Short mmCIF file of C-alpha atoms and ligand atoms in Angstrom, two decimals:
data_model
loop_
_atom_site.label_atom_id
_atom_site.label_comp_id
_atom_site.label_asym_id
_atom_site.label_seq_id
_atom_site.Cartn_x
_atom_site.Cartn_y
_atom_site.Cartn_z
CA UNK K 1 1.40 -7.46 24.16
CA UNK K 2 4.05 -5.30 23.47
CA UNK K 3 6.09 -8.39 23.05
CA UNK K 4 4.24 -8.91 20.02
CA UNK K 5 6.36 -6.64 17.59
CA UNK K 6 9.56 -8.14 19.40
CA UNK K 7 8.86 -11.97 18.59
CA UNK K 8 8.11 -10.68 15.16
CA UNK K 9 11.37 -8.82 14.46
CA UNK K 10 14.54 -9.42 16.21
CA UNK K 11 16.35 -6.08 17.49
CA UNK K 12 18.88 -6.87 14.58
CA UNK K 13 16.58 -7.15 12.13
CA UNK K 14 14.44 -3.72 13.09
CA UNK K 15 18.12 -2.07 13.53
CA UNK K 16 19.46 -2.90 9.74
CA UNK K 17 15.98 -2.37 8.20
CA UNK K 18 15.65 0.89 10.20
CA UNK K 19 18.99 2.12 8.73
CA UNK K 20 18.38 1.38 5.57
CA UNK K 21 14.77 2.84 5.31
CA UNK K 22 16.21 6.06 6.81
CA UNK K 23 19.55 6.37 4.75
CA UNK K 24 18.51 4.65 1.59
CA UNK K 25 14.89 4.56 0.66
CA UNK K 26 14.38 9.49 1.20
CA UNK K 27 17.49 9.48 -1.36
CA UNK K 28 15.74 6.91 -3.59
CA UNK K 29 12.32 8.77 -3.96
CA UNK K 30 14.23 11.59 -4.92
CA UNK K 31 16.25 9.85 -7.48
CA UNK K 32 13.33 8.29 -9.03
CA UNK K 33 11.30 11.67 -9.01
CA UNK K 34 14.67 12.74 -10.60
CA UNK K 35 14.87 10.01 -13.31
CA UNK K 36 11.33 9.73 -14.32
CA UNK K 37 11.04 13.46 -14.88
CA UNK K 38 14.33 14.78 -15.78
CA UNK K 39 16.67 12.23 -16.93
CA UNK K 40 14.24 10.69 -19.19
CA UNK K 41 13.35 7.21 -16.52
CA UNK K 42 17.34 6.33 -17.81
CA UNK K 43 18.76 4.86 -14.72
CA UNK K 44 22.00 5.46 -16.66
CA UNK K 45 21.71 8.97 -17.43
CA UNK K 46 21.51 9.60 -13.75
CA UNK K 47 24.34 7.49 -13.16
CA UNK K 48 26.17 9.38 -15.31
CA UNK K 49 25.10 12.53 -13.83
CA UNK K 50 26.17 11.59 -10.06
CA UNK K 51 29.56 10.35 -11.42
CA UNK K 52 30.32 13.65 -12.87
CA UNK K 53 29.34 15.63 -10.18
CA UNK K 54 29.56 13.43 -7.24
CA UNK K 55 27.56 13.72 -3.80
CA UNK K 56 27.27 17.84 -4.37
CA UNK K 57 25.66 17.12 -7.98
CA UNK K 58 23.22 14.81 -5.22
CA UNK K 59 22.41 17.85 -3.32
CA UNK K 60 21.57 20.38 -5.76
CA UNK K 61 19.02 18.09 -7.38
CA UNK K 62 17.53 17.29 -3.86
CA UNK K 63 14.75 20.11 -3.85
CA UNK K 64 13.73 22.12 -0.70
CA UNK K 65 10.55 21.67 0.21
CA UNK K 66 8.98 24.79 -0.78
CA UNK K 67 5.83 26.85 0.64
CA UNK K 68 3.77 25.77 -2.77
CA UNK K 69 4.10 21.99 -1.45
CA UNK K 70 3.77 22.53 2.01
CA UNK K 71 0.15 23.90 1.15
CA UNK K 72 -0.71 21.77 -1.51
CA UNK K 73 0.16 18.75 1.13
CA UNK K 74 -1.56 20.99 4.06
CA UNK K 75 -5.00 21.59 1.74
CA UNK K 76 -4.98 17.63 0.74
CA UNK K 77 -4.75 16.43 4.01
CA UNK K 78 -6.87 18.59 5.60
CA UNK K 79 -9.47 17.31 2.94
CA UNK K 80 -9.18 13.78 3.41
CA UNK K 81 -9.14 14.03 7.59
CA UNK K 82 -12.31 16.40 6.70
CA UNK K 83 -13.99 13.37 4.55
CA UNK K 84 -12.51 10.81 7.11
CA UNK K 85 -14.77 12.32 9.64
CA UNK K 86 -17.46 14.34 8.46
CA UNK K 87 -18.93 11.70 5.43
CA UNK K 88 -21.56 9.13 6.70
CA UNK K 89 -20.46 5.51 7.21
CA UNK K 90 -21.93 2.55 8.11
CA UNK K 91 -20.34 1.13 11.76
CA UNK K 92 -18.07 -1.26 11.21
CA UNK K 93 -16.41 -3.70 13.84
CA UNK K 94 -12.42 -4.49 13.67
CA UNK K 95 -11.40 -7.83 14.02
CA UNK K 96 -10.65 -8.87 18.06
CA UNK K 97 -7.25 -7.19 18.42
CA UNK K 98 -4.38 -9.12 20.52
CA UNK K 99 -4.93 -6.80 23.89
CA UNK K 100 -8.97 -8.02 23.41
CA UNK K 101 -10.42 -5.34 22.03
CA UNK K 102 -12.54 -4.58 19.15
CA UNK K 103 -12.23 -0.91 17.25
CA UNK K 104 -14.83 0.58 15.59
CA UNK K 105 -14.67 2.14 12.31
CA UNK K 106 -17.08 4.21 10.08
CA UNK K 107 -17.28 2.84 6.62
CA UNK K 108 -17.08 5.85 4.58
CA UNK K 109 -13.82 4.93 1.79
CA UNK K 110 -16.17 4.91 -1.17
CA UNK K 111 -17.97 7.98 -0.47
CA UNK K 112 -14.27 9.52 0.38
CA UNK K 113 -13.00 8.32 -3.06
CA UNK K 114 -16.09 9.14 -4.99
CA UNK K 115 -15.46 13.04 -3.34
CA UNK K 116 -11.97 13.42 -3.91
CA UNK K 117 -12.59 11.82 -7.50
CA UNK K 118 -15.34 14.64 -8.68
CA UNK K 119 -13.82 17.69 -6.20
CA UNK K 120 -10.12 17.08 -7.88
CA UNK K 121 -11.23 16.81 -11.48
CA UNK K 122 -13.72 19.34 -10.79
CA UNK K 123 -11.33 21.69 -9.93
CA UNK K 124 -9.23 21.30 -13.15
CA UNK K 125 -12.43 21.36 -15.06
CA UNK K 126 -13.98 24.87 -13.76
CA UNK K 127 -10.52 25.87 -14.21
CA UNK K 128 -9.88 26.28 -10.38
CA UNK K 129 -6.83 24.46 -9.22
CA UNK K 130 -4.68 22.77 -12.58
CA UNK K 131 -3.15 19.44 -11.43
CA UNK K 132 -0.13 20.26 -13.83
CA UNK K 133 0.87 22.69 -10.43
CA UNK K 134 1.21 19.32 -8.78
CA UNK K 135 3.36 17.35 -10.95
CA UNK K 136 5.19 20.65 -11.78
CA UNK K 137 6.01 20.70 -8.08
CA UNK K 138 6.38 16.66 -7.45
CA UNK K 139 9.89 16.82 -5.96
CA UNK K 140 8.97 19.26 -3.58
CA UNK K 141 6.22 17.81 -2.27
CA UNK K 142 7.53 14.63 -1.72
CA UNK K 143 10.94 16.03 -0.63
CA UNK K 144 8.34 17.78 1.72
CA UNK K 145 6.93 14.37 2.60
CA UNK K 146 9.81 12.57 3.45
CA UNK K 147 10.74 15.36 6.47
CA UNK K 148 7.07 15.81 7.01
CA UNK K 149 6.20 12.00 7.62
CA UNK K 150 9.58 11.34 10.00
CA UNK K 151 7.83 14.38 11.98
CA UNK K 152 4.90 12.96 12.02
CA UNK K 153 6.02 9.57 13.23
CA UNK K 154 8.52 11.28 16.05
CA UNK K 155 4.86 12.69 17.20
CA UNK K 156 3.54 8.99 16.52
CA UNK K 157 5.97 7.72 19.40
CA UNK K 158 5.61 10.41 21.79
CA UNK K 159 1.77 9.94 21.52
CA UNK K 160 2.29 6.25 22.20
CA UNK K 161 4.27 7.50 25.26
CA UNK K 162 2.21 9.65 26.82
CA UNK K 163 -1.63 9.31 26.09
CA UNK K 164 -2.24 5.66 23.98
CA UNK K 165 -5.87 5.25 22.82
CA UNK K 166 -6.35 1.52 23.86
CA UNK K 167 -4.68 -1.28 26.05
CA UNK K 168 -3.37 -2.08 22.78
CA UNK K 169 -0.03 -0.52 22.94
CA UNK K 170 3.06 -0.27 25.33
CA UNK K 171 6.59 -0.43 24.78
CA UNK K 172 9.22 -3.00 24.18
CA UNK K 173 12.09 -1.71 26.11
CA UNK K 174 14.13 -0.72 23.10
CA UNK K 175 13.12 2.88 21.87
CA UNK K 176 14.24 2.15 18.50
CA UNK K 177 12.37 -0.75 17.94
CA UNK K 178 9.23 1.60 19.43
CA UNK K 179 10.09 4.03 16.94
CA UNK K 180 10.16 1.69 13.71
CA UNK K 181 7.54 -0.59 14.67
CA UNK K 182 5.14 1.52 16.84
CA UNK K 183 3.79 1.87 20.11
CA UNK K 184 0.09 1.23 19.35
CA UNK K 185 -2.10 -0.99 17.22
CA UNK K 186 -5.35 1.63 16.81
CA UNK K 187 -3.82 5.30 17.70
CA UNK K 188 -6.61 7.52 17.36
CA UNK K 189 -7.27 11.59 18.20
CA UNK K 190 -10.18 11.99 19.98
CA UNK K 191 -12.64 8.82 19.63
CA UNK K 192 -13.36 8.34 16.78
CA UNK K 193 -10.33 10.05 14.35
CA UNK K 194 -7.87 6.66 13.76
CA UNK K 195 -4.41 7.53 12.59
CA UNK K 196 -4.08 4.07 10.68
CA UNK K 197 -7.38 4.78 8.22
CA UNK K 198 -5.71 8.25 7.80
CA UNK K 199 -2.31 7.45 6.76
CA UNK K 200 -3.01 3.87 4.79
CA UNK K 201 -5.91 4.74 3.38
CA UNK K 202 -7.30 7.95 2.87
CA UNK K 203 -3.43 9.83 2.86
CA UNK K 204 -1.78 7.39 1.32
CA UNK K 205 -4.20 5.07 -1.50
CA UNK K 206 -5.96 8.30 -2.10
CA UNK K 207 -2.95 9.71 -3.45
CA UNK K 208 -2.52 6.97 -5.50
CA UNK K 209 -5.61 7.69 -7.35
CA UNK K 210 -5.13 11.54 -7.31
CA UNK K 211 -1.49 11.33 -8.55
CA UNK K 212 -2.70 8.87 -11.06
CA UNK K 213 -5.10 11.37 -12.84
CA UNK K 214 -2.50 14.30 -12.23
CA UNK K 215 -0.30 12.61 -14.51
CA UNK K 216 -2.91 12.11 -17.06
CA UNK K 217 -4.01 15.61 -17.13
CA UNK K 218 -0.42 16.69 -17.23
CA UNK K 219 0.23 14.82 -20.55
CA UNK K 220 -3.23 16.30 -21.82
CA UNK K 221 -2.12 19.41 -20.36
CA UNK K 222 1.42 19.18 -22.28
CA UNK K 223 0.97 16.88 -25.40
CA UNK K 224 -2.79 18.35 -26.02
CA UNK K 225 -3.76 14.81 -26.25
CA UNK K 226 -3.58 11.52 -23.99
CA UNK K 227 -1.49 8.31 -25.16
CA UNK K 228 -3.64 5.09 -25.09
CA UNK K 229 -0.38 3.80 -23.00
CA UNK K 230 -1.25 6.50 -20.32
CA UNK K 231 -4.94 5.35 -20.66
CA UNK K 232 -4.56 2.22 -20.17
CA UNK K 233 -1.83 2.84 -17.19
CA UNK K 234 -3.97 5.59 -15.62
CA UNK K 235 -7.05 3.05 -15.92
CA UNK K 236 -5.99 -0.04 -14.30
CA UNK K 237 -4.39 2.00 -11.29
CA UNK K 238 -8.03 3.49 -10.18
CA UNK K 239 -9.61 -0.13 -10.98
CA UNK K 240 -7.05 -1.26 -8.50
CA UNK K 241 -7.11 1.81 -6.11
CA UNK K 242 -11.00 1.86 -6.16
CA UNK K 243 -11.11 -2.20 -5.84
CA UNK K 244 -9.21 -0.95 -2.60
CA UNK K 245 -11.83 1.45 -1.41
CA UNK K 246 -14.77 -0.47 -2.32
CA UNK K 247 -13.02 -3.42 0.41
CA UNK K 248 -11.57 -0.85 2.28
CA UNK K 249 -13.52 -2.17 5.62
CA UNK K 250 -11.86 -6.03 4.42
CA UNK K 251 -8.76 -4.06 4.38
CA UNK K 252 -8.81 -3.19 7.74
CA UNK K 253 -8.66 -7.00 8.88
CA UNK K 254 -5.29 -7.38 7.36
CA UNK K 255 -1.64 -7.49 9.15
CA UNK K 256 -1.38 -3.64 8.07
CA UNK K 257 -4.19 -2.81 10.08
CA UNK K 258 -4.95 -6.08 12.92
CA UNK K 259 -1.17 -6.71 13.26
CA UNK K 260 1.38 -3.85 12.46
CA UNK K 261 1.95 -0.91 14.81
CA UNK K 262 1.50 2.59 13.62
CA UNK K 263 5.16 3.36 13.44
CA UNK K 264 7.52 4.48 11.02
CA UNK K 265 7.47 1.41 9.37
CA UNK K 266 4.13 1.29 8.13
CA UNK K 267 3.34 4.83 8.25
CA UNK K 268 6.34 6.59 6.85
CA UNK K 269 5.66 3.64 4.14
CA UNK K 270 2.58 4.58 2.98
CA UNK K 271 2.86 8.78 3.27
CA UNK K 272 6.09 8.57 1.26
CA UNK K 273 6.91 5.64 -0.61
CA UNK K 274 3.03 5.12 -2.19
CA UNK K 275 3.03 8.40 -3.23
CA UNK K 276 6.16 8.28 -4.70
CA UNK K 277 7.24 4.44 -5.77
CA UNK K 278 3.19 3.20 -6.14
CA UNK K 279 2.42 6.01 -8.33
CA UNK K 280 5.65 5.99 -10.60
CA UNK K 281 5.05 3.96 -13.84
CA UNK K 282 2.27 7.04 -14.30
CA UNK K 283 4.95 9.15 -13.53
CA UNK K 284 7.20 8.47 -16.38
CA UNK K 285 4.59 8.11 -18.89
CA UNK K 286 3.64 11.74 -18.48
CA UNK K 287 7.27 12.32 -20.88
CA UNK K 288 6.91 9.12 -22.76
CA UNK K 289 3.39 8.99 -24.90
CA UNK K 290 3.79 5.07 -26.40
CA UNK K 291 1.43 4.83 -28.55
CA UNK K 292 0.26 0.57 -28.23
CA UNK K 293 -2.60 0.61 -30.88
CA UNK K 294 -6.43 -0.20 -29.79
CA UNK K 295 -5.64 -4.20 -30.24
CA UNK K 296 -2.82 -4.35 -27.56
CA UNK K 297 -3.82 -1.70 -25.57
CA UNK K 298 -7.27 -3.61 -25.15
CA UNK K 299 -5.50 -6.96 -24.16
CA UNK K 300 -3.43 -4.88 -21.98
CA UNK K 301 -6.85 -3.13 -19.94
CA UNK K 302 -8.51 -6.45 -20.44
CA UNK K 303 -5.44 -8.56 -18.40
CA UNK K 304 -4.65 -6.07 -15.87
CA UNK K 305 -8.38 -5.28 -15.00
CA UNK K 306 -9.07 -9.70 -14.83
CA UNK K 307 -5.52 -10.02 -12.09
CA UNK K 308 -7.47 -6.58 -10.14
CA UNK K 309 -10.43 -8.83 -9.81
CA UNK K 310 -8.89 -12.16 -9.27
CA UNK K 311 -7.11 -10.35 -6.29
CA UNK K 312 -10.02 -8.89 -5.13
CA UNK K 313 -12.04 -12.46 -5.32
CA UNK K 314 -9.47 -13.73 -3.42
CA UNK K 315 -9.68 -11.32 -0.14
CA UNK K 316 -13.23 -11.60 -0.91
CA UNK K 317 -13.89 -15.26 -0.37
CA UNK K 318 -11.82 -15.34 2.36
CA UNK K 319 -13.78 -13.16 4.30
CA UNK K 320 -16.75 -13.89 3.39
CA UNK K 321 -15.52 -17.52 4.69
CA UNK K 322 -14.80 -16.45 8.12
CA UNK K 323 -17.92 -13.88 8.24
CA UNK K 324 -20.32 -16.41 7.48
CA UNK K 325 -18.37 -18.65 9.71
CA UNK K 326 -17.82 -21.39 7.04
CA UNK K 327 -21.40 -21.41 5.36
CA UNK K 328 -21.03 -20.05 1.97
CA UNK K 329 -20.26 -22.00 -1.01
CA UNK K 330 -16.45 -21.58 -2.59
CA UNK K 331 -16.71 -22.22 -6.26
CA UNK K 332 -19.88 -23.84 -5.95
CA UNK K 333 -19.28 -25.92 -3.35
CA UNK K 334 -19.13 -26.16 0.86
CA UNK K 335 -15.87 -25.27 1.61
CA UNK K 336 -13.05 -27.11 2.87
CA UNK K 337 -11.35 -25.87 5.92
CA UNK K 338 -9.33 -26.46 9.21
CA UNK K 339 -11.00 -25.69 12.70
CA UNK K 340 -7.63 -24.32 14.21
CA UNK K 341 -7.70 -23.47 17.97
CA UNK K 342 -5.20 -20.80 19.85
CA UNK K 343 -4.54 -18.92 22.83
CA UNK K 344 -4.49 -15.29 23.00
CA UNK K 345 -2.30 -13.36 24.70
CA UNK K 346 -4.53 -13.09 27.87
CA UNK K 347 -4.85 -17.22 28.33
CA UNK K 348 -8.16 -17.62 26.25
CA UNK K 349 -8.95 -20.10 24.06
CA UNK K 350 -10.33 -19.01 20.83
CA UNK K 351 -11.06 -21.05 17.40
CA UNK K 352 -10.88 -19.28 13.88
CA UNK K 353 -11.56 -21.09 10.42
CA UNK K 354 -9.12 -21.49 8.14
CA UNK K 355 -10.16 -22.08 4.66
CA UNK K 356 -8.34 -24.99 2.37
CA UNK K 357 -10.59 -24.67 -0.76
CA UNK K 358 -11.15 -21.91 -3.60
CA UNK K 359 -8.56 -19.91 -4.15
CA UNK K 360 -7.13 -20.65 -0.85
CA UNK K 361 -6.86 -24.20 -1.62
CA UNK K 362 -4.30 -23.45 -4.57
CA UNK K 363 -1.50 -21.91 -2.35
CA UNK K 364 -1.31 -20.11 1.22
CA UNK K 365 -0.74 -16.86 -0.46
CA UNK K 366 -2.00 -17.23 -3.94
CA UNK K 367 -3.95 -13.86 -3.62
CA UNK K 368 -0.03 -11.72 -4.14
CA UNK K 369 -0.05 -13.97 -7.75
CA UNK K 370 -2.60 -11.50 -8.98
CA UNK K 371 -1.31 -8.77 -7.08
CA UNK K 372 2.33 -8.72 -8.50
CA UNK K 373 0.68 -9.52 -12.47
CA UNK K 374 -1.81 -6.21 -12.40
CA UNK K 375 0.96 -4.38 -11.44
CA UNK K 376 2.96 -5.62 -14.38
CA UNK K 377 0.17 -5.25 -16.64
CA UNK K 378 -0.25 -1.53 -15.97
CA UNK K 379 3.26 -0.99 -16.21
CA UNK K 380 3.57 -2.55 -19.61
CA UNK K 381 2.14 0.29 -21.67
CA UNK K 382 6.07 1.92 -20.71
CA UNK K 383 7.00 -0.87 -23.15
CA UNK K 384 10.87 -2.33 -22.20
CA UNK K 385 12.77 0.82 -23.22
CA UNK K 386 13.70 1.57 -19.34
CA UNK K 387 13.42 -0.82 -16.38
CA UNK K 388 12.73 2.09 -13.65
CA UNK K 389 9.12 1.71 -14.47
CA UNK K 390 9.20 -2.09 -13.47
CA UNK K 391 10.94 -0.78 -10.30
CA UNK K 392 7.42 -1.04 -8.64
CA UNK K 393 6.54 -4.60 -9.59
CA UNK K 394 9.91 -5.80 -8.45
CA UNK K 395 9.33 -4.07 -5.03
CA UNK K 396 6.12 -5.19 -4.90
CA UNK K 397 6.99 -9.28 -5.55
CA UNK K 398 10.06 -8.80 -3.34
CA UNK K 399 7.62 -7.30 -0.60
CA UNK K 400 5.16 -9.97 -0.92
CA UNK K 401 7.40 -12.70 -0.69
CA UNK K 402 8.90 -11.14 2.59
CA UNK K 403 5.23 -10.88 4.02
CA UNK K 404 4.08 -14.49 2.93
CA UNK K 405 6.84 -15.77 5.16
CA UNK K 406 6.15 -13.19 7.78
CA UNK K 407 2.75 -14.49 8.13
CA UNK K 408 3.24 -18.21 8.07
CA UNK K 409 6.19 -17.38 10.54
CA UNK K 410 3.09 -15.35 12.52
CA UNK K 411 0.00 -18.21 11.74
CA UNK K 412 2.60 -20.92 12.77
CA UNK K 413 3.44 -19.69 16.11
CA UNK K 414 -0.48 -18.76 16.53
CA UNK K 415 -2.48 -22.00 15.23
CA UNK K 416 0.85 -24.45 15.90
CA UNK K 417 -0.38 -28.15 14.75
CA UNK K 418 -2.95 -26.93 13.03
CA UNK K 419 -1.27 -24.38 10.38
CA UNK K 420 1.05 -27.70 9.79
CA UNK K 421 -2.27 -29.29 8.43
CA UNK K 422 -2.99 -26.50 6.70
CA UNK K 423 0.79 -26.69 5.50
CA UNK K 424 0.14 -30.41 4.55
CA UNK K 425 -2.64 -29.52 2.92
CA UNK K 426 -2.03 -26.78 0.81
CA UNK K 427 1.74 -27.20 0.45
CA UNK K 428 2.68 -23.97 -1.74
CA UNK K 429 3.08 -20.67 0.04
CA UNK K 430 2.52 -18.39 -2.93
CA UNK K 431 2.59 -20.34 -6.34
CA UNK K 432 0.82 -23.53 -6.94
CA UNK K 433 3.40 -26.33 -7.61
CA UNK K 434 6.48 -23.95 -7.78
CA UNK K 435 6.98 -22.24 -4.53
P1 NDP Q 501 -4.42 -10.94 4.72
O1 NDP Q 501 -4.18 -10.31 6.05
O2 NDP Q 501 -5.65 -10.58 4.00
O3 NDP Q 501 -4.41 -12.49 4.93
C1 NDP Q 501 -3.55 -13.10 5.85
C2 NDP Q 501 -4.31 -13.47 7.13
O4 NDP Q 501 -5.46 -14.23 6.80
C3 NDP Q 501 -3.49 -14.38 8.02
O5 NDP Q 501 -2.68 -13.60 8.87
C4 NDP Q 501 -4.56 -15.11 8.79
O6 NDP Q 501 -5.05 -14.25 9.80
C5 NDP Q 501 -5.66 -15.26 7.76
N1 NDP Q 501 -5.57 -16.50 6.98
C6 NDP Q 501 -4.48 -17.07 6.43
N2 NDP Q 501 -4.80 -18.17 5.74
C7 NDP Q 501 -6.14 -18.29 5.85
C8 NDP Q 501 -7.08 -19.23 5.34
N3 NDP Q 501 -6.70 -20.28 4.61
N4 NDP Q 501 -8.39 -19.07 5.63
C9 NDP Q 501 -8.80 -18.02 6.38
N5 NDP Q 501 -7.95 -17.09 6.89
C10 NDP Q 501 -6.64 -17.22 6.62
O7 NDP Q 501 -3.19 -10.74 3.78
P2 NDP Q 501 -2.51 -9.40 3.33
O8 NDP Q 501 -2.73 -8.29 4.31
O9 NDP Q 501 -1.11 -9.73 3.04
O10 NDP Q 501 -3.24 -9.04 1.97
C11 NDP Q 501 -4.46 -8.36 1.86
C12 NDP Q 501 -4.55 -7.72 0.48
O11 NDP Q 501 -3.68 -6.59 0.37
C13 NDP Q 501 -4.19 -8.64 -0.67
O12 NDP Q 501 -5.03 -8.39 -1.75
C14 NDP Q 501 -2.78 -8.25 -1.01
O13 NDP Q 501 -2.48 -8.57 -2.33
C15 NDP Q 501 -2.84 -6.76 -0.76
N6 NDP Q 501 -1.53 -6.19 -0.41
C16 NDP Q 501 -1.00 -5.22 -1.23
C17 NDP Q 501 0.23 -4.65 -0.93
C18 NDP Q 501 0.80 -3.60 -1.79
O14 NDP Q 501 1.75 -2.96 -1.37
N7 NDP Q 501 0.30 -3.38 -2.99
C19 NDP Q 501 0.97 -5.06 0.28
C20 NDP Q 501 0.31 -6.07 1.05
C21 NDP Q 501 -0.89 -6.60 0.71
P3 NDP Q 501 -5.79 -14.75 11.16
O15 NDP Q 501 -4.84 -14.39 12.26
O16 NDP Q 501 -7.06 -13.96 11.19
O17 NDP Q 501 -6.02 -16.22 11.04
#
């Protein structure tokens, strides 16, 4: 099994996207933090800035993580891993994992959301805690992140190492590629605590959401009024973010969660770069109050909130495919599909279904078309005065490209003959008769 992560990713490939998460992507968050809040999101101006005073000029705007954001970070996570454990859930089973197993998870992401939701606006409303404090301290925190997380994933490995919660870890030989991809599927602290729900979810997506309405409040707090552009941006993130929470447990059947090891790949991604990169077309409208008018601001809410669904209808019907084993209708209709047989890694033979109508019948990945369009849609309201703000979308389609071929690359080499029907079938990986 711990071949797994090796087949994926050649040693060449882990090394030069290793390098480059670790020596490009902590300058970048701060250089985004930088633009969107103190250069005015003008890529330019910051250009112009580093030219005149070089790699020192780099350092002085680098903040130290102070004490303010090492609590503020300490208090929210301590929260959500309170939440995680404490709320009620219903008992939810993992898909069969490549090892054999089957985790268990508790089912409490709505509950989670709903509390963080009510505490954090709560808070501002009584007058308790202002959010302002958190955008006020933004750099910090996530300068505090970025040497936080690599921590965090250095204890990650050694945990792999030492004491790994199921037979679904082990090493590949190479302690770099252990590092970056991770040692084990479902790392968890004590039974029941998993690491992955932690950091993807209720760390990382919850931020999302909370960073989402600290911005608001900050331009309420600042401008004494809200823009409809920071409405309509602040909006269509939580439709998206709770969309996520209310399929949290269909989340964790995806590669994040079924396929990728908890290493610094995945989990330095999401306790650094959603906070920072996820959350930062909010970020820049805080300074920038467009105002769109009701009319486009309407068709703005109105698009972005039909790709959110679209999206979700796609995970949806997919799993409700494979839960129901193939009887449900799809649009209407019994579905199409593929009965595609594979060996796992200990020598069974196993069948899954794979579904060639609905949405899935339009393209192998059609689900990221949605995806990549509601985040353009809430990024719109920053207008085309700056293209920082698109920064996110262009990640997101360049991302999503990457991971359509990584999982044909992965469903090729798992269903063989029959993902080539499937291929024959549906010919388009991501959009129907383009690509
Ligand atoms: P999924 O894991 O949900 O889907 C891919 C898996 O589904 C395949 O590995 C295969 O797994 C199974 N599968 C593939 N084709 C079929 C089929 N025709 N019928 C039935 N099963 C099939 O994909 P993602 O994890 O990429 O996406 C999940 C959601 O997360 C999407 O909404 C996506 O947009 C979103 N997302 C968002 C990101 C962001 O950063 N904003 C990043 C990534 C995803 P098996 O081995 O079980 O057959």
């Amino acid at each position: 099994m711990g071949s797994e992560s090796k087949m994926v990713h050649s040693p060449m490939v882990t090394y030069a996207s290793m390098l480059s998460l670790l020596a490009l992507c902590p300058p970048f968050v701060i250089l985004l933090w930088y633009t969107m809040v103190h250069a005015d999101g003008s890529v330019l101006q910051t250009w112009d800035y580093l030219r005149q005073h070089g790699l020192q000029g780099f350092i002085s705007i680098w903040p130290k993580p102070t004490l303010t954001a090492w609590k503020i970070i300490a208090c929210y996570a301590a929260f959500e891993a309170a939440l995680q454990l404490l709320l009620p859930g219903k008992r939810v089973e993992g898909p069969i994992s490549p090892a054999g197993n089957k985790p268990v998870y508790k089912a409490n992401g709505v509950l989670a959301y709903a509390v963080t939701m009510v505490t954090y606006v709560g808070l501002w409303w009584f007058g308790i805690f202002n959010p302002s404090i958190v955008y006020d301290h933004l750099g910090e925190i996530f300068s505090a992140l970025i040497f936080g997380s690599l921590a965090f994933c250095v204890l990650l490995y050694i945990k792999g190492q030492i004491a790994p919660s199921s037979t679904d870890s082990g090493s590949t030989g190479n302690i770099i590629i252990d590092f970056y991809w991770g040692m084990e599927l479902y790392p968890r602290i004590g039974k029941n605590f998993d690491i992955k729900v932690f950091t993807n979810c209720r760390f990382g997506m919850m931020s999302w959401a909370v960073l989402a309405v600290t911005y608001c409040i900050k331009q309420y707090e600042t401008y004494g009024k809200v823009s409809d552009s920071m409405l309509v941006n602040t909006i269509l993130m939580l439709v998206y973010v709770t969309k996520f929470f209310w399929w949290e447990a269909g989340y964790w059947n995806t590669m994040d969660i079924a396929h990728d090891r908890a290493g610094f790949y995945i989990c330095w991604g999401c306790l650094v770069w959603v906070p920072s990169v996820y959350t930062s077309p909010g970020m820049y409208l805080v300074n920038h109050p467009v105002t769109l008018g009701v009319q486009l601001a309407l068709y703005i809410l109105v698009a972005g909130i039909l790709c959110v669904y679209i999206n979700y209808d796609c995970d949806r019907q997919r799993q409700e495919f494979r839960r129901t084993n193939g009887k449900c209708l799809v649009w209407g209709k019994a579905p199409s599909k593929i009965v595609a047989s594979y060996t796992t890694t200990t020598g069974e033979t196993k069948t899954s279904l794979l579904l060639t109508s609905g949405w899935w019948g339009l393209a192998r990945h059609f689900h990221y078309v949605p995806e990549i369009l509601g985040a353009f849609f809430w990024t719109l309201p920053a207008l085309f005065n700056h293209f920082l703000p698109y920064f996110y979308v262009v990640f997101l389609t360049i991302l999503l490209f990457d991971r359509a071929k990584r999982d044909d690359d992965r469903c090729k080499s798992k269903y063989g003959k029959y993902w080539k029907l499937y291929c024959d079938k549906v010919p388009y990986r991501i959009i129907p008769g383009i690509y």
